[in-house]
Tab-separated table of C-alpha atoms and ligand atoms in Angstrom:
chain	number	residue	atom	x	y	z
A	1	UNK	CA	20.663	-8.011	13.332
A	2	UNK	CA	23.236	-7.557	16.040
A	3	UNK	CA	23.751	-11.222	18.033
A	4	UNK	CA	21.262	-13.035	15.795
A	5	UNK	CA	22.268	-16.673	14.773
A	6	UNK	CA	23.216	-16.636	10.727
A	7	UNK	CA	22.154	-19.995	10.254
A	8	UNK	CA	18.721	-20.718	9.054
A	9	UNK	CA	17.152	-23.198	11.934
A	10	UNK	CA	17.068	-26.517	10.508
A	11	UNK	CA	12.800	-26.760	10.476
A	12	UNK	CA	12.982	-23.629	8.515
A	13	UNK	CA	15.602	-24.776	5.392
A	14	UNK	CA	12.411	-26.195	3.031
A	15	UNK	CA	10.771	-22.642	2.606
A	16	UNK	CA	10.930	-21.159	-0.885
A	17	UNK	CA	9.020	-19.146	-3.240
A	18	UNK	CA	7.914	-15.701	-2.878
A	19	UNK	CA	3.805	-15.044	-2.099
A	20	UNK	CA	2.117	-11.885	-2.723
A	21	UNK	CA	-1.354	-11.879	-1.140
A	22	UNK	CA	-4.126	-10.676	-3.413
A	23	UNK	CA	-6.222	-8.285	-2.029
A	24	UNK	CA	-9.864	-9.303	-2.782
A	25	UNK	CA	-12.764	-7.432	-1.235
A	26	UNK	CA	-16.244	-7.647	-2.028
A	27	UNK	CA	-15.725	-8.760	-5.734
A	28	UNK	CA	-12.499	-6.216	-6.485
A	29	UNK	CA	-9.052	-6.410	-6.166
A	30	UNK	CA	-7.199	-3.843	-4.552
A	31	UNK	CA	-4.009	-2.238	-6.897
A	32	UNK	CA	-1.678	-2.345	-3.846
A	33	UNK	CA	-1.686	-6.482	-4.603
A	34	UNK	CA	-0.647	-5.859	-8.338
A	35	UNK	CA	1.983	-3.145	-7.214
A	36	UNK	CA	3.532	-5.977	-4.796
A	37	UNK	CA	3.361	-8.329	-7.597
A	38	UNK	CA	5.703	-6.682	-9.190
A	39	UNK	CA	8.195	-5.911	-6.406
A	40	UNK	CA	7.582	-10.270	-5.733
A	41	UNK	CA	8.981	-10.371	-9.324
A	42	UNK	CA	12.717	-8.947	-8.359
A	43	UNK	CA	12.665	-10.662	-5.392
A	44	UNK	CA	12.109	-13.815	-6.929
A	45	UNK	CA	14.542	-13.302	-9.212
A	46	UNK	CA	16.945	-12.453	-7.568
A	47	UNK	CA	16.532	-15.704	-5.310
A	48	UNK	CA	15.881	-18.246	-8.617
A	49	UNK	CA	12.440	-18.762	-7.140
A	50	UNK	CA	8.836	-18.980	-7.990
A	51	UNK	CA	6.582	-15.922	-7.429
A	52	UNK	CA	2.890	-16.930	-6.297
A	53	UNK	CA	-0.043	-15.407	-5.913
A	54	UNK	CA	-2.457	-16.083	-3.290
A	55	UNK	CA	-6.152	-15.650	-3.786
A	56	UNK	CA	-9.334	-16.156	-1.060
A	57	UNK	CA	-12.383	-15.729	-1.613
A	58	UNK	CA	-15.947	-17.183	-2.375
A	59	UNK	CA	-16.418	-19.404	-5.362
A	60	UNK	CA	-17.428	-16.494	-7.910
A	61	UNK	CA	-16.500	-15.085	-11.142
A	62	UNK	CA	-14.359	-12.049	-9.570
A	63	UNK	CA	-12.565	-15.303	-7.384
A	64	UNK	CA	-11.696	-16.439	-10.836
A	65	UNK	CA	-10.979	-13.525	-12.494
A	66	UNK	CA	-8.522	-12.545	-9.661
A	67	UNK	CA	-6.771	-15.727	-10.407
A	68	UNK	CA	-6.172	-15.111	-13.920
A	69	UNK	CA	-4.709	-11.463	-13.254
A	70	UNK	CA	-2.332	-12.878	-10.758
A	71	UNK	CA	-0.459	-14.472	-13.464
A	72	UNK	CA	-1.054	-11.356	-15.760
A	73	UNK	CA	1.083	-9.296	-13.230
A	74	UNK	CA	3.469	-11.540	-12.783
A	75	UNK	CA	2.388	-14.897	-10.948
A	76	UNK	CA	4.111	-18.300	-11.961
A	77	UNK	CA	1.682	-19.758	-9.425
A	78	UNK	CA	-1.406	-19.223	-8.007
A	79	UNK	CA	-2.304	-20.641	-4.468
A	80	UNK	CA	-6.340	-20.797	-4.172
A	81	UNK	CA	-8.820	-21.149	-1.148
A	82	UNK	CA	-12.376	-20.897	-2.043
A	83	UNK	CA	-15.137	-20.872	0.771
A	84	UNK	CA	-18.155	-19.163	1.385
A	85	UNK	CA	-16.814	-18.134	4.890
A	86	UNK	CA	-13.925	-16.306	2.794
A	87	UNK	CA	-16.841	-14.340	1.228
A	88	UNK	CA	-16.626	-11.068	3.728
A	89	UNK	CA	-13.179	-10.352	5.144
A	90	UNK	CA	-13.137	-11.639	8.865
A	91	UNK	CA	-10.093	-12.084	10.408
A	92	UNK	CA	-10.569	-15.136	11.927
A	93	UNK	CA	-11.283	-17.614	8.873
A	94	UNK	CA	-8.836	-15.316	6.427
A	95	UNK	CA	-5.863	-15.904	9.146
A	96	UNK	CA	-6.823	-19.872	9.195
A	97	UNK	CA	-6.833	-20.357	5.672
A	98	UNK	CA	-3.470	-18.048	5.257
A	99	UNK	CA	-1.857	-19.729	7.932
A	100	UNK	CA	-2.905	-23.240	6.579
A	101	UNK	CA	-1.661	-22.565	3.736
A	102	UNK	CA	2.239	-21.070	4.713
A	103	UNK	CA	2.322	-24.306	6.884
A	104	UNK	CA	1.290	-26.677	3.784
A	105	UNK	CA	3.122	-24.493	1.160
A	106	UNK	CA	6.335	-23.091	2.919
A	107	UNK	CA	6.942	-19.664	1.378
A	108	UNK	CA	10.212	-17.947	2.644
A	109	UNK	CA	8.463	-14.119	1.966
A	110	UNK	CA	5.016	-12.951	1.775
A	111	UNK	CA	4.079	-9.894	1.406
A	112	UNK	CA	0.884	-8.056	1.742
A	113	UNK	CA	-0.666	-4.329	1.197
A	114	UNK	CA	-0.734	-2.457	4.630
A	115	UNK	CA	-4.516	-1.565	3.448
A	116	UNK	CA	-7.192	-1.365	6.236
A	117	UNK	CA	-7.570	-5.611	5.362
A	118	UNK	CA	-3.370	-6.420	4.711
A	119	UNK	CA	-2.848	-4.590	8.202
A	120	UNK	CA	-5.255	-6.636	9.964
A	121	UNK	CA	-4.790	-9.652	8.513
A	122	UNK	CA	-0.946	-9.626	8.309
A	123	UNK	CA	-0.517	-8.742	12.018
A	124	UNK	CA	-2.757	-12.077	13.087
A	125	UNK	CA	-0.817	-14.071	10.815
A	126	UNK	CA	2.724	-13.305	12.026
A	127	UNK	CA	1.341	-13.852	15.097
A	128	UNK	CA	0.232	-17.007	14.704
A	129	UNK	CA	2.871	-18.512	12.578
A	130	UNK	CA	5.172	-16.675	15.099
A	131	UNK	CA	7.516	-14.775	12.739
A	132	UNK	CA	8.655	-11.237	12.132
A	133	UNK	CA	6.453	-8.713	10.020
A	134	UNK	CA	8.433	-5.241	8.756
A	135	UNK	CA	4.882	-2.919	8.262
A	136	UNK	CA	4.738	-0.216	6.332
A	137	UNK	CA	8.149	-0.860	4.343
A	138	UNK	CA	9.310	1.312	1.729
A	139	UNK	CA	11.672	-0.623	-0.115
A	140	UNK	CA	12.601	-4.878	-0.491
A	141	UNK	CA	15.870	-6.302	-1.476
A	142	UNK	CA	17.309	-9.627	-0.953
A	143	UNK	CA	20.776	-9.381	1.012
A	144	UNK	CA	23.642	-11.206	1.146
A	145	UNK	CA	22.601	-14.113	3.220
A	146	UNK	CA	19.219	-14.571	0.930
A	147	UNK	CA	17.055	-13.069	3.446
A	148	UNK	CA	14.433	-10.295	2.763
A	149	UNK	CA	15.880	-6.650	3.521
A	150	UNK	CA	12.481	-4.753	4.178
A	151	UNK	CA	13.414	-1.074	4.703
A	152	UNK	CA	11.434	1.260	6.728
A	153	UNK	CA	10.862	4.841	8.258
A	154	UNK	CA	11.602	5.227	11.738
A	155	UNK	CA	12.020	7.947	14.736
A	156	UNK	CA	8.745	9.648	13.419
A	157	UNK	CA	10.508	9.512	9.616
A	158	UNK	CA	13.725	11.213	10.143
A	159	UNK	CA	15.793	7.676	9.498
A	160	UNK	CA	15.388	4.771	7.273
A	161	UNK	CA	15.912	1.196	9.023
A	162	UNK	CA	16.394	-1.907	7.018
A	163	UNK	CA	14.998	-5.795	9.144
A	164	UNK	CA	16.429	-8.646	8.106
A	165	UNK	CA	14.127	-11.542	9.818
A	166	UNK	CA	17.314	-14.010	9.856
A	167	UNK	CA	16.024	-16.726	11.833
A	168	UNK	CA	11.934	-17.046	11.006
A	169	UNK	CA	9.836	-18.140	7.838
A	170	UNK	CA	7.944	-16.669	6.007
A	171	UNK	CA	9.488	-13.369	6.368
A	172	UNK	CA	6.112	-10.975	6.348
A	173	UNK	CA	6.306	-7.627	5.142
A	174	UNK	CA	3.625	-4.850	4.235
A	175	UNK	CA	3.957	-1.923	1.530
A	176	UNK	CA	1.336	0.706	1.338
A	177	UNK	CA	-0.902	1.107	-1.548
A	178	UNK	CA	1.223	3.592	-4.496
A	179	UNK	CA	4.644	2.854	-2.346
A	180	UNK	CA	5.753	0.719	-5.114
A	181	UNK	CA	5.262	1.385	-9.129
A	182	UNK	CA	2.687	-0.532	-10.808
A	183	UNK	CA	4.013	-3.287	-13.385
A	184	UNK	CA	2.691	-3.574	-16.552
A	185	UNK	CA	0.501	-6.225	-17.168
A	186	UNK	CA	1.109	-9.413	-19.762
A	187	UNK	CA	-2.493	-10.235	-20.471
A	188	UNK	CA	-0.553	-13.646	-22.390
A	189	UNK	CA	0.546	-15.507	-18.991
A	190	UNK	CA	-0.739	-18.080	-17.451
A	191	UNK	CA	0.231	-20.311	-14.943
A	192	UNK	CA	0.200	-23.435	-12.025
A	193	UNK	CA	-2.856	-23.513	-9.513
A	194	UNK	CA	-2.710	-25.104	-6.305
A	195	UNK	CA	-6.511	-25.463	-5.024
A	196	UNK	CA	-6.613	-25.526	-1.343
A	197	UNK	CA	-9.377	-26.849	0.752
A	198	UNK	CA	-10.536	-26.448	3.925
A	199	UNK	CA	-13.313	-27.311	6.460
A	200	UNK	CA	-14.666	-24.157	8.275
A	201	UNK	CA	-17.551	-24.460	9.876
A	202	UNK	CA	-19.805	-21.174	9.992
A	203	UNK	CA	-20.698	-21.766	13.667
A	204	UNK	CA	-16.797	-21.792	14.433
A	205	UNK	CA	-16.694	-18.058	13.111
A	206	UNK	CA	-17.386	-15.324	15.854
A	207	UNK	CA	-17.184	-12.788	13.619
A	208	UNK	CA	-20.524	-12.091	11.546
A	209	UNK	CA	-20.985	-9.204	8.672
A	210	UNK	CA	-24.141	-7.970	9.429
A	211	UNK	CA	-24.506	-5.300	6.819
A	212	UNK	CA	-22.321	-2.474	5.479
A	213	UNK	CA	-22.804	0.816	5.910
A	214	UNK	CA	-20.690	3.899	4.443
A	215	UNK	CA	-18.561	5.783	6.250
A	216	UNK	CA	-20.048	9.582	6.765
A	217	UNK	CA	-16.757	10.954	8.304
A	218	UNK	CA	-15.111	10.629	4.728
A	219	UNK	CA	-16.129	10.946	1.303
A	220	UNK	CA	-14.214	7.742	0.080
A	221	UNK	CA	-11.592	10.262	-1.759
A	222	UNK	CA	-9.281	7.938	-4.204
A	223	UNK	CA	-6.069	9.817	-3.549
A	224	UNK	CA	-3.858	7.495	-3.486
A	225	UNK	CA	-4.721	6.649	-7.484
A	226	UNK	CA	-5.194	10.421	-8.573
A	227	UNK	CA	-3.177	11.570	-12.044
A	228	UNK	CA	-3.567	15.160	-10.792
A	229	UNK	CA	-3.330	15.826	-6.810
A	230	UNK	CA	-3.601	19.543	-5.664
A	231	UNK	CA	-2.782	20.086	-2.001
A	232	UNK	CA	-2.801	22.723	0.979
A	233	UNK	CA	-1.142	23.263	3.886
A	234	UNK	CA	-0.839	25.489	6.855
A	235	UNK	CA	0.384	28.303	4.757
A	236	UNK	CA	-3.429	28.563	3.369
A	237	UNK	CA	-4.068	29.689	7.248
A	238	UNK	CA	-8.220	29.344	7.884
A	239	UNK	CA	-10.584	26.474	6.370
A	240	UNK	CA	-12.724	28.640	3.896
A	241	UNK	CA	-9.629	29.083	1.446
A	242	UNK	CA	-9.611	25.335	0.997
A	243	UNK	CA	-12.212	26.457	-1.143
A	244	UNK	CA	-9.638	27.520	-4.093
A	245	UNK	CA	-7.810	23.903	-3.866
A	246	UNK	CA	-10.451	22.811	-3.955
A	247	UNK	CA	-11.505	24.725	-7.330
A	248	UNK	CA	-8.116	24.151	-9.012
A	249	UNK	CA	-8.447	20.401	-8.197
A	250	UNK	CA	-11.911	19.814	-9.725
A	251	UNK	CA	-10.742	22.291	-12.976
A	252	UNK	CA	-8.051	19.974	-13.653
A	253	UNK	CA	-10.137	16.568	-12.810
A	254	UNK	CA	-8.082	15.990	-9.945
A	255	UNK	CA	-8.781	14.801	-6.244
A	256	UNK	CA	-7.784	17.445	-3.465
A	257	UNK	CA	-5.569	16.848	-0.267
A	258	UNK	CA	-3.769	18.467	2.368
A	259	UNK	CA	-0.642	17.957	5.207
A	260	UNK	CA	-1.335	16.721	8.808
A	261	UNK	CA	-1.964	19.603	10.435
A	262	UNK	CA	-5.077	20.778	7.992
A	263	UNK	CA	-6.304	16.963	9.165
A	264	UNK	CA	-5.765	17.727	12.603
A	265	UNK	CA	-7.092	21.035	13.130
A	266	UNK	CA	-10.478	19.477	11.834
A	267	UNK	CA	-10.504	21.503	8.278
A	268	UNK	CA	-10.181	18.391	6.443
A	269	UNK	CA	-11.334	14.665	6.969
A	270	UNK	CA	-8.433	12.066	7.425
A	271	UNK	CA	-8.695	10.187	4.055
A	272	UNK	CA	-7.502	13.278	2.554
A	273	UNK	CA	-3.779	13.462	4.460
A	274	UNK	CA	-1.062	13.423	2.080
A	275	UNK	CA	2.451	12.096	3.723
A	276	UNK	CA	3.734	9.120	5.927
A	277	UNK	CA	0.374	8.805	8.282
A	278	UNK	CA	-1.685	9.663	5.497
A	279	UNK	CA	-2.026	9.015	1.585
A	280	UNK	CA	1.203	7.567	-0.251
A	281	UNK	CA	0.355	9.576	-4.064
A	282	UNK	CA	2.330	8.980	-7.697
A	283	UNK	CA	0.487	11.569	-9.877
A	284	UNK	CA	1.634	12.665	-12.976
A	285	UNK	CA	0.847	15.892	-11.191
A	286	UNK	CA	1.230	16.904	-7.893
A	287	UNK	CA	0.693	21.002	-6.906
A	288	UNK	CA	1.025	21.926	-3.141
A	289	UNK	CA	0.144	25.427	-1.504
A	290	UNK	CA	1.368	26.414	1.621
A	291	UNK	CA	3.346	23.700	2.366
A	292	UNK	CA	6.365	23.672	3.693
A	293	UNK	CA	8.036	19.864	2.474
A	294	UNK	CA	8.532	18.023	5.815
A	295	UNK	CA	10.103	15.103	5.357
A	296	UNK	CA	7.079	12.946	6.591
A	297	UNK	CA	4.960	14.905	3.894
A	298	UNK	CA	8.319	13.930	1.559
A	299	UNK	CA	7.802	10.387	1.360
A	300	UNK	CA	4.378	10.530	0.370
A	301	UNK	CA	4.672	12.642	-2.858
A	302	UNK	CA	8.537	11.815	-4.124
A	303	UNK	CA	6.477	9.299	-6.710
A	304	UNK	CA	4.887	12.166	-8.493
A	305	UNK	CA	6.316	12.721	-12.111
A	306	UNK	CA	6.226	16.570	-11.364
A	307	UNK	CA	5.795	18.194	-8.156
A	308	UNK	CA	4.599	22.304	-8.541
A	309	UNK	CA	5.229	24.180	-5.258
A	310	UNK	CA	3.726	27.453	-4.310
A	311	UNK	CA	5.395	29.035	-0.957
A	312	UNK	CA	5.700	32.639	0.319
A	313	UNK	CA	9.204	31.387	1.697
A	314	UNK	CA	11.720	30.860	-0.651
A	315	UNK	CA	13.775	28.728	1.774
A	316	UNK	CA	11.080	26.258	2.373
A	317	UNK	CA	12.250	22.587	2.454
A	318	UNK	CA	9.835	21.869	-0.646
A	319	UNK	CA	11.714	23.754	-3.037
A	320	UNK	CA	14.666	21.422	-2.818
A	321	UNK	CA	12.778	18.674	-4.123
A	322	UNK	CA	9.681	19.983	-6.030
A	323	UNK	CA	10.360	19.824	-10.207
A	324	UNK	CA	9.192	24.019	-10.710
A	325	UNK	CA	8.276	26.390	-7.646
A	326	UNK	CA	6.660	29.592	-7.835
A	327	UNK	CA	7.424	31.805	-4.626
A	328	UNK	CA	4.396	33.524	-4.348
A	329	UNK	CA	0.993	33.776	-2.293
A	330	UNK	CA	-0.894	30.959	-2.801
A	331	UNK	CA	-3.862	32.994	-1.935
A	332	UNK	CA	-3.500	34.407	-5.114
A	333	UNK	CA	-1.735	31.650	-7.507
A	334	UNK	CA	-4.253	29.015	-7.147
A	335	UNK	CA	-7.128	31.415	-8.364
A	336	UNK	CA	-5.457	32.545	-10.802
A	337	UNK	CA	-4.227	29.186	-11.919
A	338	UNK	CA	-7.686	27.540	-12.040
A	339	UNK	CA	-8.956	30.695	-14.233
A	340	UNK	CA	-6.702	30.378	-16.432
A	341	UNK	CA	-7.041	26.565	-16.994
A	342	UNK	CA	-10.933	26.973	-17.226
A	343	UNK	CA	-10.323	29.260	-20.189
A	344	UNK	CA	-8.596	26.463	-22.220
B	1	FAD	P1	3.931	24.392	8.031
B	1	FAD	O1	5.144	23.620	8.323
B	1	FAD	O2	3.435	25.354	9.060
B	1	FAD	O3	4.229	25.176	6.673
B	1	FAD	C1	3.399	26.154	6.110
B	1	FAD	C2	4.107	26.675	4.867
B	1	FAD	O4	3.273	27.596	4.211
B	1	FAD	C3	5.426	27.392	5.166
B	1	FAD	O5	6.467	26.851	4.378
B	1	FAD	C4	5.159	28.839	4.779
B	1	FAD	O6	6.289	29.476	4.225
B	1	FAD	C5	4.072	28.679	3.733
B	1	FAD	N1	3.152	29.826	3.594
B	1	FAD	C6	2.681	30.667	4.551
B	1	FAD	N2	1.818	31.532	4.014
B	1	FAD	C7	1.758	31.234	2.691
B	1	FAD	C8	1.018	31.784	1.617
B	1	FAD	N3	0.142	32.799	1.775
B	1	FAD	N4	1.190	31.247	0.388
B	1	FAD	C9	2.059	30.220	0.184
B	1	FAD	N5	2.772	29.689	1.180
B	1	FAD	C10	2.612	30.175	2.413
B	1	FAD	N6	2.899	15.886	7.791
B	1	FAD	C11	2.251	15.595	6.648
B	1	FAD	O7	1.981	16.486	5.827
B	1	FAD	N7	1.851	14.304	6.399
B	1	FAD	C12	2.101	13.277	7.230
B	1	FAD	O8	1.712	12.129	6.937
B	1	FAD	C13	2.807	13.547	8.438
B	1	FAD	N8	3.111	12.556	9.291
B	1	FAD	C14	3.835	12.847	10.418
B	1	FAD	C15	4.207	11.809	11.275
B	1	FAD	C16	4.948	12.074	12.401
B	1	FAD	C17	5.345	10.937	13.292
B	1	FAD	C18	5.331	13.399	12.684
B	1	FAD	C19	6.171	13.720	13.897
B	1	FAD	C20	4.956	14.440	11.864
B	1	FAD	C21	4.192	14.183	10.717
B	1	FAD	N9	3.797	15.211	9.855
B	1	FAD	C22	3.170	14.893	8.691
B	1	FAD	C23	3.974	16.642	10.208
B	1	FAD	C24	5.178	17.292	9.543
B	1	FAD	O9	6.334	17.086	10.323
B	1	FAD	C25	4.928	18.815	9.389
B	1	FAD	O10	4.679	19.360	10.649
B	1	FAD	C26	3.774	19.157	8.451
B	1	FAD	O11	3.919	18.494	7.214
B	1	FAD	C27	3.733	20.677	8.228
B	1	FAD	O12	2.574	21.002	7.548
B	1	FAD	P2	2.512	22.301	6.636
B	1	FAD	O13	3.621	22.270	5.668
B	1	FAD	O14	1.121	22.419	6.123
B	1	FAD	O15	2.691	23.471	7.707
């Protein structure tokens, strides 16, 4: 912020309205759009503006019924570009028809989810349009001038910055997927739609999808989304007692997960990290084993309704912010906890 000019440049004064972009890939939306929707809504408020959703995608019933969610979560508006090119996410005709549409439309904050997609296609965007993009933020306000406050770890998660992008438009920021609470939805709403068109030419495209294929390295786990989430750490100490994790998780009908280290010794594949690099979770239950509460495995669990910690060390950094803790051997809780839930 330090030595940055206050006053909005001149070409800049028209933006308004706040844009969430809707996540729409092959045929589904992603939650992380609904869960900005609703974090658009404050901001909006708090500005007196509009709050719009934008949707891309082929001309198709999921196109459409995308449209009608947005104003379900929370929409006023719904800005619309339907192509076939916009059928498979590319980055080059996604970041044309984004960027055509901020320099028609003028929003003064978009926001996107830093997804696989949102990451890619928010970082070509800001570069294009030239303006400043806070990833990975963890909280939005509106300060005193009327420009977006994104908040965000820094120094490897030990502090919490806050970027104000005083003198650009839109001002671009990215929330990961379960960051942000998910609104409830007003199936009633309705609202404006803005149809945008545009002439993209197939041969323009560099980019082709050739076919998809699965990835083998992970088993597409759906952390993030989980009501129950049972986790290990380093305090489990070889790979085969994974094995009672992952026991307890299936006798609850939860998904599994672990801390950084588990992912980087190789025990563990990467879609099952649990922390700042790794899966953001808000389950109504969260249990971790042998793990000792860093702060970067912190801010990936403090959503969970109730957090059940298991360490041999009652001085472990987890107990001051877990809900119950039982200072034990996990070697020998989590057995006994999945035997005695199998009996009920
Ligand atoms: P340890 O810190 O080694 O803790 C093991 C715990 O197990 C100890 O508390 C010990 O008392 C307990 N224990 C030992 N034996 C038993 C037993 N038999 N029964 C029960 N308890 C036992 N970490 C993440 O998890 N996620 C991230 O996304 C992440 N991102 C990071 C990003 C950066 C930039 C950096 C610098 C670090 C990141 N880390 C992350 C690493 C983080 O700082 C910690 O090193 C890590 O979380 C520690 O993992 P752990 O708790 O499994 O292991």
């Amino acid at each position: 912020r330090a030595g940055m000019k206050k006053e909005l440049p001149e070409k800049f004064r028209s933006y308004k309205h706040v844009w969430v972009f809707v996540e729409l890939e092959r045929g589904k939306v992603h939650p992380v759009s609904w869960e900005l929707m609703g974090e658009g809504r404050k901001l909006a408020d708090k500005l007196g503006v509009d709050l719009a959703g934008v949707v891309l995608g082929p001309k198709s019933d999921e196109t459409r019924q995308a449209i009608k969610e947005t104003y379900h979560y929370g929409a006023d508006v719904c800005y619309i570009c339907e192509d076939p090119a916009l059928a498979d996410y590319r980055n080059e005709p996604y970041t044309r028809a984004l960027t055509d549409l901020v320099n028609t439309h003028q929003p003064e904050i978009m926001l996107l989810g830093a997804t696989t997609l949102g990451r890619d296609l928010a970082g070509s965007v800001a570069t294009t349009l030239k303006t400043g993009l806070t990833a990975d933020s963890t909280e939005l306000d509106v300060d005193d001038e009327k420009s977006l406050a994104a908040t965000r770890p820094t120094f490897g998660g030990t502090l919490l910055c806050t970027i104000h992008t005083l003198n650009f438009r839109p001002q671009m920021a990215t929330v990961r997927p379960r960051v942000m609470a998910m609104p409830e939805p007003d199936r009633s709403r309705s609202g404006r739609m803005v149809w945008h068109s545009l002439k993209m030419d197939e041969a323009d495209i560099v980019t082709k999808v050739l076919e998809y294929v699965a990835d083998a390295t992970t088993d597409d786990a759906n952390l993030a989304y989980a009501d129950i989430v049972v986790a290990g750490g380093m305090g489990l100490r070889v790979p085969e007692n994974f094995r009672l994790v992952t026991r307890l998780a299936d006798v609850l009908g939860g998904e599994y997960g672990c801390s950084r280290p588990v992912v980087q010794k190789g025990w563990l594949p990467a879609d099952r990290q649990i922390g700042q690099t790794g899966n953001t979770i808000r389950p109504r239950l969260y249990i971790a084993a042998g793990i000792s509460g860093a702060i970067q495995h912190r801010v990936g669990v403090e959503g969970a309704d109730l957090i059940v910690a298991i360490n041999t060390d009652p001085a472990a950094k987890i107990f001051e912010f877990a809900h119950m803790g039982v200072v034990a051997d996990a070697l020998t809780v989590l057995p006994a906890l999945a035997d005695a839930f199998e009996r009920r």
